[in-house]
Amino acid sequence: MRTTTVRRRLLAATALLPVLALAACGSDPKIAGAAGAGGPAASATEDVVSGLARSEAAAALLPEEVRKAGTLRFGSSFGSAPTAFYVDQVSKKPAGIDVDFTDAVAKVLGLTVDRQDAAFETILPALDSGKFDVGTGNFGVTTARLKTIDFVTYIDDGQGFAVKKDNTAIQPVTDLVQLCGLTVGTGAGTTFETTLNSRRNVCTDAGKKPYEVKAFSESGALLTSLQQGRVDIEMSTINGLRHQAAQEDSGLRFLGEFHRLDVGFAFKKGSKLTPAFQAAVNQLIKDGTYERILRKWGVTDSAIKESQISPPEHA
């Protein structure tokens, strides 16, 4: 969801993150799955993809040169569960919502995934330069991004807030004016950072002290800063915050949703890959794989009825 200079290993701070440490240790794969509003997750190691067959109708929508090459380069951002993370740091085995949907779509299209770990904020510019064919990183569909990027949607996530569990003073945020005087932590280069910075005037307009925005390139550093009180409140993805709050040792309280956003595979504007990807996602919805992936990660509330190509941002 993030618009998010990460040092390429986004989990370098894992030891500081109880929630990620649990997900990374592999001792209980059920812990790595998200327990979200859609109910408890199944095992994070559950295979819901390998049995999928190629759809000739969807594959026929691919450009001929792509069908012949048989491989697409995916620039993928890895951070924390349930979006995209490493089950353990030794094998670098990828897991998460983005990983399952990438692998599932590739199966339907008869393609091989060349997945390259990339810093979040570098992926969208790299699509325009041709370094990657597709970008994944829980990228939310926004009006600003639609000017240079095309999307094929696969879930509905969005923006939310969380605080330390023992912080009872801050209530669910429905208006950014509630943040006045607080220090807000968020991811660097994200839609959250953009939203916060573009609306700083709400506090001065109300005659109140502006909120301070602290942007972090590493998800571990952000959570640690919240846990240690260096920031008062965190703004991040709805699914990510729900997952963090569900981990007992995280010490977080999810405040609720602020603004929903469609999330999609990202492409260079005008990419000829989008019709095939849309058909593949819709095939997954039709055959039930889509629901199995969402249920695996406990995010069934993020379901969409059908995939769209570059829809307008949610009002």
One Martini backbone bead per residue (centre of mass of N, CA, C, O) as a GRO file, in nm:
protein
  315
    1MET     BB    1   0.054   0.066  -0.005
    2ARG     BB    2   0.291   0.185  -0.066
    3THR     BB    3   0.478   0.473  -0.225
    4THR     BB    4   0.826   0.279   0.015
    5THR     BB    5   1.567   0.353   0.186
    6VAL     BB    6   1.588   0.062   0.150
    7ARG     BB    7   1.739  -0.184   0.270
    8ARG     BB    8   1.703  -0.472   0.108
    9ARG     BB    9   1.665  -0.574   0.407
   10LEU     BB   10   1.366  -0.549   0.571
   11LEU     BB   11   1.450  -0.778   0.811
   12ALA     BB   12   1.693  -0.673   0.986
   13ALA     BB   13   1.481  -0.590   1.232
   14THR     BB   14   1.347  -0.853   1.350
   15ALA     BB   15   1.453  -0.866   1.645
   16LEU     BB   16   1.265  -0.606   1.717
   17LEU     BB   17   1.015  -0.795   1.612
   18PRO     BB   18   0.787  -0.992   1.735
   19VAL     BB   19   0.599  -1.048   1.497
   20LEU     BB   20   0.833  -1.132   1.299
   21ALA     BB   21   0.971  -1.343   1.465
   22LEU     BB   22   0.737  -1.541   1.456
   23ALA     BB   23   0.722  -1.564   1.145
   24ALA     BB   24   1.036  -1.652   1.104
   25CYS     BB   25   1.087  -1.916   1.278
   26GLY     BB   26   0.870  -2.165   1.209
   27SER     BB   27   0.739  -2.312   1.466
   28ASP     BB   28   0.447  -2.164   1.383
   29PRO     BB   29   0.272  -2.128   1.096
   30LYS     BB   30   0.006  -1.993   1.210
   31ILE     BB   31   0.133  -1.723   1.302
   32ALA     BB   32   0.196  -1.607   1.009
   33GLY     BB   33  -0.084  -1.581   0.991
   34ALA     BB   34  -0.353  -1.392   0.971
   35ALA     BB   35  -0.569  -1.226   1.217
   36GLY     BB   36  -0.852  -1.107   1.104
   37ALA     BB   37  -1.169  -1.008   1.018
   38GLY     BB   38  -1.192  -1.301   0.862
   39GLY     BB   39  -1.035  -1.458   1.061
   40PRO     BB   40  -0.864  -1.720   1.109
   41ALA     BB   41  -0.589  -1.859   0.995
   42ALA     BB   42  -0.411  -2.050   0.825
   43SER     BB   43  -0.149  -2.186   0.711
   44ALA     BB   44   0.137  -2.040   0.569
   45THR     BB   45   0.212  -2.332   0.418
   46GLU     BB   46  -0.018  -2.347   0.247
   47ASP     BB   47  -0.113  -2.494  -0.063
   48VAL     BB   48  -0.294  -2.292  -0.327
   49VAL     BB   49  -0.126  -2.322  -0.627
   50SER     BB   50   0.020  -2.578  -0.769
   51GLY     BB   51  -0.265  -2.701  -0.902
   52LEU     BB   52  -0.277  -2.506  -1.121
   53ALA     BB   53  -0.401  -2.419  -1.434
   54ARG     BB   54  -0.393  -2.331  -1.742
   55SER     BB   55  -0.530  -2.056  -1.926
   56GLU     BB   56  -0.590  -2.010  -2.252
   57ALA     BB   57  -0.758  -1.750  -2.250
   58ALA     BB   58  -0.562  -1.578  -2.080
   59ALA     BB   59  -0.291  -1.635  -2.234
   60ALA     BB   60  -0.392  -1.508  -2.511
   61LEU     BB   61  -0.357  -1.201  -2.390
   62LEU     BB   62  -0.074  -1.214  -2.436
   63PRO     BB   63   0.196  -1.125  -2.557
   64GLU     BB   64   0.386  -1.298  -2.770
   65GLU     BB   65   0.668  -1.244  -2.636
   66VAL     BB   66   0.580  -1.354  -2.358
   67ARG     BB   67   0.498  -1.640  -2.433
   68LYS     BB   68   0.783  -1.716  -2.540
   69ALA     BB   69   0.949  -1.650  -2.284
   70GLY     BB   70   0.780  -1.726  -1.997
   71THR     BB   71   0.875  -1.452  -1.846
   72LEU     BB   72   0.859  -1.244  -1.545
   73ARG     BB   73   0.941  -0.937  -1.388
   74PHE     BB   74   0.939  -0.898  -1.035
   75GLY     BB   75   0.887  -0.633  -0.823
   76SER     BB   76   0.948  -0.696  -0.469
   77SER     BB   77   0.817  -0.630  -0.153
   78PHE     BB   78   0.962  -0.689   0.174
   79GLY     BB   79   0.832  -0.734   0.514
   80SER     BB   80   0.529  -0.812   0.636
   81ALA     BB   81   0.279  -0.951   0.769
   82PRO     BB   82   0.064  -1.069   0.511
   83THR     BB   83   0.193  -0.975   0.239
   84ALA     BB   84   0.539  -0.981   0.257
   85PHE     BB   85   0.769  -1.248   0.343
   86TYR     BB   86   0.998  -1.432   0.542
   87VAL     BB   87   0.994  -1.727   0.699
   88ASP     BB   88   1.313  -1.724   0.662
   89GLN     BB   89   1.659  -1.617   0.654
   90VAL     BB   90   1.790  -1.860   0.506
   91SER     BB   91   1.593  -1.940   0.254
   92LYS     BB   92   1.400  -1.708   0.156
   93LYS     BB   93   1.104  -1.778   0.187
   94PRO     BB   94   0.822  -1.683   0.045
   95ALA     BB   95   0.534  -1.491   0.174
   96GLY     BB   96   0.193  -1.418   0.107
   97ILE     BB   97  -0.035  -1.253  -0.066
   98ASP     BB   98   0.144  -1.159  -0.305
   99VAL     BB   99   0.273  -1.434  -0.358
  100ASP     BB  100   0.021  -1.601  -0.421
  101PHE     BB  101  -0.090  -1.422  -0.652
  102THR     BB  102   0.153  -1.437  -0.834
  103ASP     BB  103   0.165  -1.750  -0.863
  104ALA     BB  104  -0.126  -1.790  -0.964
  105VAL     BB  105  -0.118  -1.614  -1.219
  106ALA     BB  106   0.120  -1.761  -1.350
  107LYS     BB  107  -0.023  -2.032  -1.379
  108VAL     BB  108  -0.261  -1.934  -1.558
  109LEU     BB  109  -0.041  -1.809  -1.779
  110GLY     BB  110   0.225  -1.987  -1.804
  111LEU     BB  111   0.443  -1.864  -1.599
  112THR     BB  112   0.749  -1.734  -1.487
  113VAL     BB  113   0.894  -1.621  -1.188
  114ASP     BB  114   1.095  -1.321  -1.153
  115ARG     BB  115   1.191  -1.256  -0.835
  116GLN     BB  116   1.265  -0.922  -0.703
  117ASP     BB  117   1.410  -0.769  -0.455
  118ALA     BB  118   1.270  -0.449  -0.349
  119ALA     BB  119   1.241  -0.140  -0.290
  120PHE     BB  120   0.952   0.010  -0.271
  121GLU     BB  121   1.029   0.308  -0.396
  122THR     BB  122   1.159   0.166  -0.673
  123ILE     BB  123   0.938   0.018  -0.843
  124LEU     BB  124   0.772   0.220  -1.011
  125PRO     BB  125   1.012   0.351  -1.165
  126ALA     BB  126   1.111   0.067  -1.284
  127LEU     BB  127   0.879   0.030  -1.484
  128ASP     BB  128   0.949   0.268  -1.676
  129SER     BB  129   1.252   0.157  -1.733
  130GLY     BB  130   1.222  -0.183  -1.751
  131LYS     BB  131   1.320  -0.364  -1.512
  132PHE     BB  132   1.013  -0.419  -1.475
  133ASP     BB  133   0.691  -0.559  -1.539
  134VAL     BB  134   0.615  -0.597  -1.229
  135GLY     BB  135   0.443  -0.488  -0.928
  136THR     BB  136   0.489  -0.557  -0.569
  137GLY     BB  137   0.339  -0.390  -0.245
  138ASN     BB  138   0.058  -0.305  -0.178
  139PHE     BB  139  -0.063  -0.128  -0.408
  140GLY     BB  140  -0.236   0.154  -0.419
  141VAL     BB  141  -0.509   0.314  -0.565
  142THR     BB  142  -0.435   0.631  -0.704
  143THR     BB  143  -0.458   0.923  -0.862
  144ALA     BB  144  -0.153   0.978  -0.881
  145ARG     BB  145  -0.064   0.694  -0.993
  146LEU     BB  146  -0.252   0.689  -1.255
  147LYS     BB  147  -0.063   0.880  -1.430
  148THR     BB  148   0.186   0.629  -1.447
  149ILE     BB  149  -0.006   0.382  -1.361
  150ASP     BB  150  -0.108   0.051  -1.382
  151PHE     BB  151  -0.385  -0.164  -1.276
  152VAL     BB  152  -0.453  -0.486  -1.112
  153THR     BB  153  -0.689  -0.602  -0.920
  154TYR     BB  154  -0.720  -0.816  -0.590
  155ILE     BB  155  -0.772  -0.609  -0.352
  156ASP     BB  156  -0.900  -0.461  -0.037
  157ASP     BB  157  -0.767  -0.208   0.149
  158GLY     BB  158  -0.561   0.033   0.336
  159GLN     BB  159  -0.613   0.272   0.591
  160GLY     BB  160  -0.461   0.289   0.922
  161PHE     BB  161  -0.454   0.258   1.288
  162ALA     BB  162  -0.207   0.255   1.567
  163VAL     BB  163  -0.136   0.162   1.909
  164LYS     BB  164  -0.067   0.121   2.206
  165LYS     BB  165  -0.239  -0.074   2.419
  166ASP     BB  166  -0.208   0.145   2.673
  167ASN     BB  167  -0.346   0.352   2.477
  168THR     BB  168  -0.653   0.534   2.563
  169ALA     BB  169  -0.656   0.834   2.441
  170ILE     BB  170  -0.670   0.713   2.158
  171GLN     BB  171  -0.895   0.719   1.907
  172PRO     BB  172  -1.058   0.667   1.647
  173VAL     BB  173  -0.980   0.771   1.317
  174THR     BB  174  -1.176   1.016   1.112
  175ASP     BB  175  -0.976   1.267   1.155
  176LEU     BB  176  -0.678   1.440   1.128
  177VAL     BB  177  -0.730   1.639   1.367
  178GLN     BB  178  -0.671   1.412   1.588
  179LEU     BB  179  -0.340   1.446   1.542
  180CYS     BB  180  -0.289   1.689   1.684
  181GLY     BB  181   0.032   1.694   1.847
  182LEU     BB  182   0.138   1.444   1.711
  183THR     BB  183   0.331   1.150   1.643
  184VAL     BB  184   0.367   1.011   1.317
  185GLY     BB  185   0.403   0.689   1.192
  186THR     BB  186   0.559   0.577   0.878
  187GLY     BB  187   0.610   0.504   0.553
  188ALA     BB  188   0.824   0.545   0.309
  189GLY     BB  189   0.658   0.639   0.019
  190THR     BB  190   0.363   0.646   0.098
  191THR     BB  191   0.030   0.707   0.116
  192PHE     BB  192   0.047   0.801   0.406
  193GLU     BB  193   0.256   1.023   0.375
  194THR     BB  194   0.097   1.181   0.165
  195THR     BB  195  -0.155   1.235   0.330
  196LEU     BB  196  -0.024   1.378   0.572
  197ASN     BB  197   0.135   1.607   0.413
  198SER     BB  198  -0.122   1.722   0.247
  199ARG     BB  199  -0.288   1.772   0.555
  200ARG     BB  200  -0.151   1.971   0.768
  201ASN     BB  201  -0.365   2.215   0.769
  202VAL     BB  202  -0.588   2.112   0.967
  203CYS     BB  203  -0.459   2.232   1.226
  204THR     BB  204  -0.418   2.533   1.161
  205ASP     BB  205  -0.717   2.577   1.079
  206ALA     BB  206  -0.796   2.488   1.392
  207GLY     BB  207  -0.573   2.606   1.596
  208LYS     BB  208  -0.348   2.382   1.596
  209LYS     BB  209  -0.109   2.164   1.648
  210PRO     BB  210   0.086   2.008   1.457
  211TYR     BB  211   0.175   1.731   1.315
  212GLU     BB  212   0.419   1.474   1.312
  213VAL     BB  213   0.628   1.324   1.061
  214LYS     BB  214   0.755   0.984   1.058
  215ALA     BB  215   0.969   0.823   0.832
  216PHE     BB  216   1.013   0.473   0.741
  217SER     BB  217   1.202   0.223   0.573
  218GLU     BB  218   1.152   0.029   0.820
  219SER     BB  219   0.928  -0.168   0.980
  220GLY     BB  220   1.084  -0.224   1.241
  221ALA     BB  221   1.138   0.074   1.325
  222LEU     BB  222   0.845   0.159   1.351
  223LEU     BB  223   0.747  -0.037   1.570
  224THR     BB  224   0.962   0.030   1.781
  225SER     BB  225   0.886   0.333   1.810
  226LEU     BB  226   0.607   0.272   1.924
  227GLN     BB  227   0.685   0.091   2.164
  228GLN     BB  228   0.894   0.335   2.276
  229GLY     BB  229   0.744   0.630   2.219
  230ARG     BB  230   0.847   0.802   1.956
  231VAL     BB  231   0.558   0.738   1.875
  232ASP     BB  232   0.203   0.758   1.897
  233ILE     BB  233   0.135   0.670   1.589
  234GLU     BB  234   0.019   0.446   1.330
  235MET     BB  235   0.040   0.435   0.971
  236SER     BB  236  -0.126   0.180   0.773
  237THR     BB  237  -0.232  -0.110   0.698
  238ILE     BB  238  -0.498  -0.286   0.774
  239ASN     BB  239  -0.386  -0.578   0.761
  240GLY     BB  240  -0.119  -0.525   0.910
  241LEU     BB  241  -0.237  -0.416   1.180
  242ARG     BB  242  -0.412  -0.654   1.247
  243HIS     BB  243  -0.184  -0.853   1.265
  244GLN     BB  244  -0.016  -0.719   1.483
  245ALA     BB  245  -0.244  -0.706   1.702
  246ALA     BB  246  -0.269  -1.032   1.711
  247GLN     BB  247   0.004  -1.013   1.845
  248GLU     BB  248   0.077  -1.030   2.167
  249ASP     BB  249   0.385  -0.899   2.161
  250SER     BB  250   0.330  -0.614   2.020
  251GLY     BB  251   0.137  -0.402   2.179
  252LEU     BB  252  -0.120  -0.352   1.996
  253ARG     BB  253  -0.381  -0.119   1.874
  254PHE     BB  254  -0.648  -0.120   1.674
  255LEU     BB  255  -0.842   0.160   1.543
  256GLY     BB  256  -0.891   0.133   1.235
  257GLU     BB  257  -1.037   0.261   0.968
  258PHE     BB  258  -0.996   0.524   0.712
  259HIS     BB  259  -0.903   0.418   0.402
  260ARG     BB  260  -0.991   0.277   0.116
  261LEU     BB  261  -0.809   0.049  -0.115
  262ASP     BB  262  -0.705  -0.056  -0.391
  263VAL     BB  263  -0.520  -0.348  -0.498
  264GLY     BB  264  -0.229  -0.395  -0.724
  265PHE     BB  265  -0.088  -0.458  -0.995
  266ALA     BB  266   0.198  -0.310  -1.144
  267PHE     BB  267   0.232  -0.082  -1.431
  268LYS     BB  268   0.308   0.048  -1.699
  269LYS     BB  269   0.183   0.270  -1.885
  270GLY     BB  270   0.018   0.078  -2.130
  271SER     BB  271   0.024  -0.205  -2.075
  272LYS     BB  272  -0.028  -0.536  -2.227
  273LEU     BB  273  -0.079  -0.714  -1.950
  274THR     BB  274  -0.356  -0.647  -1.813
  275PRO     BB  275  -0.573  -0.838  -1.941
  276ALA     BB  276  -0.444  -1.105  -1.841
  277PHE     BB  277  -0.447  -1.044  -1.538
  278GLN     BB  278  -0.745  -1.002  -1.510
  279ALA     BB  279  -0.831  -1.284  -1.609
  280ALA     BB  280  -0.675  -1.440  -1.388
  281VAL     BB  281  -0.816  -1.328  -1.139
  282ASN     BB  282  -1.105  -1.408  -1.229
  283GLN     BB  283  -1.040  -1.711  -1.231
  284LEU     BB  284  -0.979  -1.732  -0.927
  285ILE     BB  285  -1.260  -1.648  -0.839
  286LYS     BB  286  -1.420  -1.872  -0.989
  287ASP     BB  287  -1.246  -2.139  -0.867
  288GLY     BB  288  -1.164  -2.046  -0.543
  289THR     BB  289  -0.870  -1.951  -0.491
  290TYR     BB  290  -0.913  -1.671  -0.382
  291GLU     BB  291  -1.049  -1.749  -0.112
  292ARG     BB  292  -0.817  -1.929  -0.009
  293ILE     BB  293  -0.608  -1.705   0.017
  294LEU     BB  294  -0.762  -1.520   0.213
  295ARG     BB  295  -0.806  -1.736   0.433
  296LYS     BB  296  -0.511  -1.803   0.492
  297TRP     BB  297  -0.470  -1.474   0.588
  298GLY     BB  298  -0.734  -1.344   0.718
  299VAL     BB  299  -0.873  -1.149   0.447
  300THR     BB  300  -1.186  -1.156   0.349
  301ASP     BB  301  -1.254  -0.840   0.369
  302SER     BB  302  -1.069  -0.798   0.084
  303ALA     BB  303  -1.272  -0.865  -0.116
  304ILE     BB  304  -1.352  -0.901  -0.457
  305LYS     BB  305  -1.558  -0.950  -0.733
  306GLU     BB  306  -1.361  -0.797  -0.941
  307SER     BB  307  -1.136  -0.722  -1.169
  308GLN     BB  308  -0.948  -0.421  -1.241
  309ILE     BB  309  -0.855  -0.152  -1.456
  310SER     BB  310  -0.780   0.133  -1.333
  311PRO     BB  311  -0.943   0.245  -1.107
  312PRO     BB  312  -1.070   0.459  -0.917
  313GLU     BB  313  -1.048   0.609  -0.643
  314HIS     BB  314  -1.168   0.604  -0.355
  315ALA     BB  315  -1.383   0.824  -0.186
   0.00000   0.00000   0.00000
